[in-house]
Coordinates of N, CA and C in Angstrom, one line a residue:
X1 N -0.3 -16.8 14.0 CA 0.5 -16.6 13.6 C 2.0 -15.4 14.5
X2 N 3.3 -15.7 14.8 CA 4.0 -15.1 15.6 C 5.1 -14.8 14.4
X3 N 5.6 -13.5 14.5 CA 6.6 -13.2 13.8 C 7.8 -12.4 14.7
X4 N 8.9 -12.7 14.3 CA 10.1 -11.9 15.5 C 10.1 -10.7 14.7
X5 N 10.3 -9.7 15.9 CA 10.2 -8.6 15.7 C 11.1 -8.0 14.7
X6 N 12.2 -8.5 14.2 CA 12.7 -8.1 13.0 C 12.1 -8.4 11.8
X7 N 11.0 -9.0 11.9 CA 10.0 -9.5 10.7 C 9.0 -9.3 10.8
X8 N 8.6 -7.8 11.5 CA 7.5 -7.1 11.3 C 7.0 -6.7 10.1
X9 N 5.5 -6.9 9.9 CA 4.8 -6.5 8.5 C 5.1 -5.0 8.5
X10 N 5.2 -4.9 7.0 CA 5.1 -3.2 6.8 C 3.9 -2.7 6.1
X11 N 3.0 -3.9 6.2 CA 1.9 -3.5 5.5 C 0.5 -4.4 6.1
X12 N -0.3 -4.3 6.0 CA -1.4 -5.1 6.6 C -1.5 -6.6 5.6
X13 N -1.7 -7.5 6.2 CA -1.5 -8.7 5.6 C -2.6 -9.0 4.5
X14 N -2.2 -9.9 3.5 CA -3.2 -10.1 2.4 C -3.8 -11.5 2.7
X15 N -5.0 -11.2 3.1 CA -6.1 -12.4 3.7 C -6.5 -12.9 2.3
X16 N -6.4 -13.9 2.1 CA -7.0 -14.7 0.8 C -8.2 -15.5 1.2
X17 N -8.8 -16.0 0.1 CA -10.6 -16.2 0.2 C -10.6 -17.5 1.3
X18 N -9.5 -18.5 1.1 CA -9.6 -19.4 2.3 C -8.8 -19.3 3.8
X19 N -8.5 -18.0 3.9 CA -8.3 -17.5 5.4 C -7.2 -17.8 5.4
X20 N -6.3 -18.2 4.7 CA -5.1 -18.0 4.7 C -4.1 -16.6 4.3
X21 N -3.3 -16.3 4.7 CA -2.8 -15.0 4.4 C -0.9 -15.0 3.8
X22 N -0.6 -14.1 3.2 CA 0.6 -13.2 3.0 C 0.8 -12.5 4.0
X23 N 2.2 -12.2 4.2 CA 2.7 -11.0 5.3 C 4.1 -10.7 4.4
X24 N 4.0 -9.5 4.3 CA 5.1 -8.7 3.5 C 6.1 -7.9 4.7
X25 N 7.0 -8.2 4.7 CA 8.2 -7.2 5.2 C 9.3 -6.6 4.0
X26 N 10.0 -5.9 4.1 CA 10.5 -5.1 3.1 C 11.2 -6.2 2.2
X27 N 11.9 -7.1 3.0 CA 12.3 -8.4 1.6 C 12.2 -9.5 1.7
X28 N 10.9 -10.0 2.2 CA 10.4 -11.1 1.9 C 9.2 -11.7 1.9
X29 N 8.2 -12.3 1.4 CA 6.5 -12.4 1.8 C 6.7 -13.8 2.6
X30 N 6.0 -14.0 3.4 CA 5.4 -15.4 4.2 C 4.2 -15.6 3.8
X31 N 4.2 -17.0 3.4 CA 2.6 -17.6 3.1 C 2.4 -18.5 4.4
X32 N 1.3 -17.8 4.9 CA 0.8 -19.0 6.3 C -0.5 -19.3 6.0
X33 N -0.3 -20.9 6.4 CA -1.7 -21.4 6.2 C -2.9 -21.0 7.4
X34 N -4.1 -21.1 7.5 CA -4.9 -20.3 8.3 C -4.5 -20.7 9.8
X35 N -3.9 -21.9 9.9 CA -3.7 -22.1 11.8 C -2.3 -21.3 12.0
X36 N -1.8 -20.5 11.1 CA -0.2 -19.9 11.4 C 0.8 -20.7 11.1
X37 N 0.5 -21.6 10.4 CA 1.9 -22.6 10.2 C 2.3 -21.9 8.8
X38 N 3.9 -21.4 9.0 CA 4.7 -20.8 7.5 C 4.7 -21.9 6.8
X39 N 4.2 -21.6 5.3 CA 4.3 -22.8 4.3 C 5.2 -22.6 3.2
X40 N 5.6 -21.5 3.2 CA 6.7 -20.9 2.3 C 7.1 -19.4 2.1
X41 N 8.0 -18.9 2.0 CA 9.0 -17.7 1.8 C 9.4 -17.4 0.6
X42 N 9.2 -16.2 0.3 CA 10.3 -15.8 -0.8 C 10.7 -14.8 -0.5
X43 N 12.1 -14.7 -0.7 CA 13.2 -13.7 -0.4 C 12.9 -12.5 -1.8
X44 N 12.7 -11.3 -1.7 CA 12.5 -10.6 -3.0 C 13.6 -10.1 -3.3
X45 N 13.7 -9.2 -4.7 CA 15.0 -9.1 -5.3 C 15.3 -7.5 -4.9
X46 N 14.5 -6.8 -4.3 CA 14.9 -5.6 -3.9 C 13.5 -5.0 -2.8
X47 N 13.3 -3.9 -2.4 CA 12.7 -3.6 -1.4 C 11.5 -3.3 -1.7
X48 N 10.5 -3.8 -0.6 CA 8.8 -3.6 -1.2 C 8.2 -2.8 -0.2
X49 N 6.8 -2.6 -0.6 CA 6.1 -1.7 0.0 C 4.7 -1.8 0.2
X50 N 4.6 -2.8 -0.6 CA 2.9 -3.2 -0.7 C 3.0 -4.8 -1.1
X51 N 1.5 -5.4 -0.3 CA 1.1 -6.6 -0.9 C -0.3 -6.3 -1.3
X52 N -1.2 -6.5 -2.3 CA -2.1 -6.3 -2.8 C -2.7 -7.8 -3.3
X53 N -4.1 -7.3 -3.8 CA -4.7 -8.6 -4.7 C -5.0 -7.5 -6.1
X54 N -4.8 -8.5 -7.3 CA -5.3 -7.9 -8.8 C -5.8 -8.9 -9.4
X55 N -6.8 -8.9 -9.9 CA -7.3 -10.1 -10.5 C -7.4 -11.3 -10.0
X56 N -7.6 -11.1 -8.7 CA -7.2 -12.8 -8.4 C -5.8 -13.3 -7.6
X57 N -4.9 -12.1 -8.0 CA -3.6 -13.0 -7.5 C -3.1 -11.8 -6.8
X58 N -1.9 -12.0 -5.8 CA -1.3 -11.4 -5.1 C -0.4 -10.7 -6.1
X59 N -0.2 -9.6 -5.7 CA 0.7 -9.0 -6.4 C 1.7 -7.9 -5.3
X60 N 2.8 -7.9 -5.6 CA 3.8 -7.3 -4.7 C 4.5 -5.9 -5.5
X61 N 4.5 -4.6 -4.7 CA 4.7 -3.6 -5.2 C 6.2 -3.4 -4.5
X62 N 7.0 -2.9 -5.3 CA 8.3 -2.6 -5.0 C 8.5 -0.8 -4.8
X63 N 9.5 -0.5 -4.0 CA 9.9 1.0 -4.2 C 10.2 1.8 -5.4
X64 N 10.4 1.0 -6.1 CA 10.9 1.6 -7.4 C 9.5 1.5 -8.1
X65 N 8.6 1.1 -7.9 CA 7.2 1.5 -8.7 C 7.1 0.2 -9.7
X66 N 7.5 -0.7 -9.6 CA 7.3 -1.9 -9.9 C 6.4 -2.7 -9.6
X67 N 5.5 -3.5 -10.2 CA 4.9 -4.4 -9.5 C 4.9 -5.7 -10.0
X68 N 5.2 -6.9 -9.6 CA 4.9 -8.2 -9.5 C 4.0 -9.3 -9.1
X69 N 3.5 -10.1 -9.7 CA 2.6 -11.1 -9.2 C 3.3 -12.1 -8.3
X70 N 2.5 -12.6 -7.4 CA 3.2 -13.6 -6.5 C 2.4 -15.1 -6.7
X71 N 2.9 -15.9 -7.5 CA 2.7 -17.2 -7.7 C 2.4 -17.7 -6.6
X72 N 1.5 -18.9 -6.0 CA 1.0 -19.7 -5.1 C 1.9 -21.1 -5.1
X73 N 2.8 -20.8 -5.9 CA 4.0 -22.1 -5.8 C 5.5 -21.5 -5.3
X74 N 5.3 -20.2 -4.5 CA 6.4 -19.5 -4.1 C 7.6 -19.3 -5.3
X75 N 6.7 -18.8 -6.6 CA 7.6 -18.1 -7.3 C 7.2 -16.9 -7.7
X76 N 7.7 -15.9 -8.2 CA 7.3 -14.6 -8.7 C 7.3 -14.7 -10.2
X77 N 5.9 -14.3 -10.7 CA 5.4 -14.3 -11.9 C 5.7 -12.9 -12.9
X78 N 4.3 -12.3 -13.7 CA 4.9 -11.0 -14.7 C 5.5 -9.9 -13.6
X79 N 5.8 -9.2 -14.3 CA 6.5 -7.6 -13.5 C 6.3 -6.8 -14.7
X80 N 5.7 -5.5 -13.9 CA 5.6 -4.6 -15.1 C 5.9 -3.4 -14.0
X81 N 6.3 -2.0 -14.7 CA 6.4 -0.7 -13.8 C 5.6 0.1 -14.0
X82 N 5.4 0.9 -12.9 CA 4.3 2.4 -12.9 C 5.2 3.4 -13.5
X83 N 6.7 3.1 -13.3 CA 7.6 4.7 -13.3 C 7.5 5.3 -12.5
X84 N 7.0 5.1 -11.1 CA 6.6 6.3 -10.0 C 7.6 5.4 -9.0
X85 N 8.6 6.5 -8.4 CA 8.8 5.6 -7.2 C 7.7 5.7 -5.8
X86 N 7.9 5.1 -4.9 CA 6.7 5.0 -3.7 C 7.4 4.5 -2.7
X87 N 7.1 5.3 -1.5 CA 7.8 5.0 -0.2 C 6.7 4.8 0.9
X88 N 5.4 4.2 0.5 CA 4.5 4.0 1.5 C 3.7 2.7 1.1
X89 N 2.7 2.1 2.1 CA 1.7 1.0 1.6 C 0.9 1.6 1.4
X90 N 0.0 1.6 0.7 CA -1.3 2.0 -0.5 C -2.5 2.3 0.3
X91 N -3.1 3.2 0.2 CA -4.4 3.4 0.6 C -5.3 2.7 -0.5
X92 N -6.2 2.0 -0.1 CA -7.4 1.5 -1.1 C -8.1 2.6 -1.2
X93 N -8.5 3.3 -2.2 CA -9.4 4.3 -2.5 C -10.4 3.9 -3.6
X94 N -11.5 3.3 -3.7 CA -12.1 2.6 -4.7 C -11.5 1.6 -5.1
X95 N -11.2 2.0 -6.8 CA -10.3 0.6 -7.2 C -8.6 1.1 -7.5
X96 N -9.0 2.4 -7.2 CA -7.1 2.8 -7.1 C -6.4 2.3 -5.8
X97 N -4.9 2.5 -6.0 CA -3.9 2.3 -4.8 C -3.3 3.5 -4.8
X98 N -3.5 4.3 -3.8 CA -2.9 5.8 -3.4 C -1.6 5.5 -2.6
X99 N -0.4 5.9 -3.1 CA 0.7 5.9 -2.7 C 1.6 6.9 -2.4
X100 N 2.1 7.6 -1.2 CA 2.9 8.3 -1.4 C 4.5 8.5 -1.6
X101 N 5.2 9.4 -2.1 CA 6.5 9.4 -3.2 C 7.4 9.8 -2.4
X102 N 8.8 9.4 -2.8 CA 9.9 10.0 -2.0 C 9.7 11.7 -2.3
X103 N 9.5 11.8 -3.3 CA 9.4 13.6 -3.4 C 8.2 14.4 -3.1
X104 N 7.6 13.8 -1.9 CA 6.2 14.2 -1.6 C 5.1 14.5 -2.6
X105 N 4.6 13.5 -2.9 CA 3.4 13.6 -3.8 C 2.6 12.6 -3.1
X106 N 1.3 12.5 -3.9 CA 0.7 11.3 -3.3 C 0.3 10.9 -5.2
X107 N 0.0 9.8 -5.3 CA 0.1 9.3 -6.3 C -1.4 7.8 -6.5
X108 N -2.2 8.0 -7.4 CA -3.0 6.8 -7.4 C -2.5 6.4 -8.6
X109 N -2.6 5.0 -8.2 CA -2.4 3.9 -9.6 C -3.8 3.2 -9.7
X110 N -4.1 3.3 -11.2 CA -5.4 2.7 -11.5 C -5.4 1.5 -11.5
X111 N -6.8 1.1 -12.0 CA -7.4 0.0 -11.7 C -6.6 -1.0 -12.4
X112 N -6.1 -0.5 -13.2 CA -5.3 -1.7 -14.5 C -3.9 -1.9 -13.9
X113 N -3.4 -1.2 -12.9 CA -2.6 -1.2 -11.6 C -1.2 -1.1 -12.5
X114 N -1.1 -0.5 -13.7 CA 0.1 0.1 -14.4 C 0.0 1.6 -14.7
X115 N -1.1 2.6 -14.5 CA -1.1 3.9 -15.1 C -1.4 4.6 -13.9
X116 N -1.0 5.5 -14.0 CA -1.4 6.9 -12.9 C -2.4 7.3 -13.4
X117 N -3.2 7.0 -12.1 CA -4.5 8.0 -12.5 C -4.8 9.4 -12.0
X118 N -4.0 9.9 -11.1 CA -3.7 11.0 -10.6 C -2.8 11.1 -9.4
X119 N -2.1 12.7 -9.7 CA -1.2 12.9 -8.9 C -1.4 14.2 -7.9
X120 N -0.7 14.3 -6.8 CA -1.0 15.4 -6.2 C 0.4 16.1 -5.2
X121 N 0.9 16.9 -5.5 CA 2.2 17.5 -5.0 C 2.1 18.2 -3.6
X122 N 3.5 18.4 -2.9 CA 3.1 18.6 -1.7 C 2.7 18.5 -0.6
X123 N 2.4 17.1 -0.6 CA 2.0 16.0 0.1 C 2.9 15.3 1.2
X124 N 3.0 16.1 2.4 CA 4.3 15.3 3.1 C 3.9 13.8 3.8
X125 N 4.9 13.3 4.1 CA 4.3 11.8 4.2 C 3.3 11.8 5.8
X126 N 2.6 10.9 5.9 CA 1.9 10.9 6.8 C 2.0 9.5 8.0
X127 N 1.4 10.0 9.0 CA 1.3 8.6 9.8 C 0.1 8.2 10.5
X128 N -1.0 8.8 9.6 CA -2.4 8.5 9.8 C -2.9 9.0 8.9
X129 N -4.0 8.2 8.6 CA -4.7 8.3 7.0 C -6.4 7.5 7.3
X130 N -7.1 8.6 6.7 CA -8.5 7.9 7.0 C -9.1 8.1 5.4
X131 N -9.6 7.0 4.7 CA -10.4 7.5 3.5 C -11.8 7.4 3.7
X132 N -12.6 8.4 3.3 CA -14.0 8.2 2.9 C -14.4 8.2 1.5
X133 N -15.5 8.0 1.3 CA -16.2 8.2 0.1 C -15.6 9.3 -1.0
X134 N -15.6 10.6 -0.1 CA -15.4 12.0 -0.7 C -14.0 12.0 -0.8
X135 N -13.2 12.0 0.6 CA -12.0 12.6 0.6 C -11.2 12.0 1.2
X136 N -10.0 12.0 1.2 CA -8.6 11.3 2.2 C -8.1 12.4 3.0
X137 N -8.5 11.8 4.3 CA -7.5 12.7 5.2 C -6.0 12.4 5.7
X138 N -5.1 12.9 5.5 CA -3.9 12.4 5.6 C -3.2 13.3 6.9
X139 N -3.0 12.9 8.3 CA -2.0 13.5 9.4 C -0.5 13.1 9.3
X140 N 0.2 14.5 9.1 CA 1.7 14.2 8.9 C 1.8 14.1 10.6
X141 N 3.2 13.9 10.5 CA 4.4 13.6 11.7 C 4.1 15.3 12.6
X142 N 4.3 15.9 12.0 CA 4.2 17.6 12.3 C 2.7 18.1 12.6
X143 N 1.8 17.1 12.6 CA -0.2 17.1 12.7 C -0.3 18.5 12.2
X144 N -0.4 18.3 10.8 CA -0.6 18.7 9.7 C -1.4 17.9 8.8
X145 N -3.2 18.4 8.9 CA -4.0 17.7 8.4 C -4.0 18.0 7.0
X146 N -3.7 17.2 5.9 CA -3.9 17.4 4.7 C -5.2 16.6 3.9
X147 N -6.0 17.4 3.5 CA -7.3 16.6 2.4 C -7.2 16.7 1.0
X148 N -7.3 15.4 0.8 CA -7.5 15.4 -1.0 C -8.7 14.7 -1.3
X149 N -9.2 15.1 -2.2 CA -10.4 14.7 -2.8 C -10.2 13.2 -3.3
X150 N -11.2 12.2 -3.5 CA -10.5 11.1 -3.9 C -10.5 11.0 -5.7
X151 N -10.9 12.5 -6.0 CA -10.8 12.8 -7.6 C -8.8 13.1 -8.0
X152 N -8.2 13.3 -6.6 CA -7.1 14.0 -6.6 C -6.8 15.0 -6.7
X153 N -7.8 16.1 -6.2 CA -7.7 17.3 -5.7 C -7.1 17.7 -4.6
X154 N -5.9 18.6 -4.3 CA -5.5 18.9 -2.7 C -6.7 20.1 -2.4
X155 N -7.6 19.5 -1.4 CA -8.6 20.5 -0.9 C -8.0 21.5 0.2
X156 N -7.0 21.0 1.3 CA -7.1 21.9 2.4 C -5.7 21.2 2.9
X157 N -4.6 22.2 3.7 CA -3.8 21.7 4.5 C -3.6 22.7 5.4
X158 N -3.7 21.8 6.8 CA -4.0 22.8 8.1 C -3.4 22.3 9.2
X159 N -2.5 23.1 9.8 CA -1.6 22.7 10.7 C -2.7 22.6 12.1
X160 N -2.6 21.6 12.8 CA -3.5 21.0 14.0 C -2.6 21.3 15.2
X161 N -3.1 21.6 16.5 CA -1.9 21.5 17.7 C -1.8 19.7 18.2
X162 N -2.7 19.0 17.9 CA -2.3 17.9 18.3 C -3.5 16.9 16.9
X163 N -2.7 15.7 17.2 CA -3.6 14.2 16.2 C -4.8 14.3 16.3
X164 N -5.7 14.2 15.3 CA -7.0 14.1 16.0 C -7.5 12.9 15.2
X165 N -9.1 12.3 15.8 CA -9.4 11.2 15.3 C -10.3 11.9 13.9
X166 N -10.3 11.2 12.9 CA -10.6 11.1 11.7 C -11.4 9.7 11.4
X167 N -12.8 9.8 10.9 CA -13.8 9.2 10.5 C -14.6 9.9 9.1
X168 N -15.4 9.0 8.6 CA -16.1 9.6 7.8 C -17.6 10.4 8.4
X169 N -17.9 11.4 7.6 CA -19.0 11.8 7.9 C -20.1 10.8 7.2
X170 N -21.7 11.2 7.3 CA -22.7 10.7 6.6 C -22.6 11.0 5.0
X171 N -22.1 12.4 4.9 CA -22.4 12.8 3.5 C -20.9 12.1 2.8
X172 N -19.9 11.7 3.2 CA -19.1 11.2 2.5 C -17.7 11.7 2.7
X173 N -17.7 13.1 3.6 CA -16.4 14.1 3.7 C -16.0 13.2 5.2

């Protein structure tokens, strides 16, 4: 699948069970067949930050924190709100979706995709992230490494001289 530069995805594509995929840029969703043909497009009513799966359905998440089912017939379905403004694609942490917010917090949306499981304040926007079984590592543009437990506790904030390579240790850290 080739997309023009002005339609670059803002998050990883959502790959469906049959190998087809949905691609999100900030204002539209494209549904592509396995061989890369665009089958349909949906122009979204507002800016989106994520396209994820929930109970077997694609779900678009908007910057205002609302989420909406994407139907396979190119229509939008049920919509609900988390009441949290968001500014990043999510990190998948178990069954949680972890987003950054415009007020520099990290927020985990629960498995029900409606409730906030936890919130950590004073987390700068990040340019690199690694999710390990026990910890989330975030690297800011200014090379500050922030570590947060997968239960939502700020563990450490450490300035570094350069961006590191991050991966999970055998013990899950």
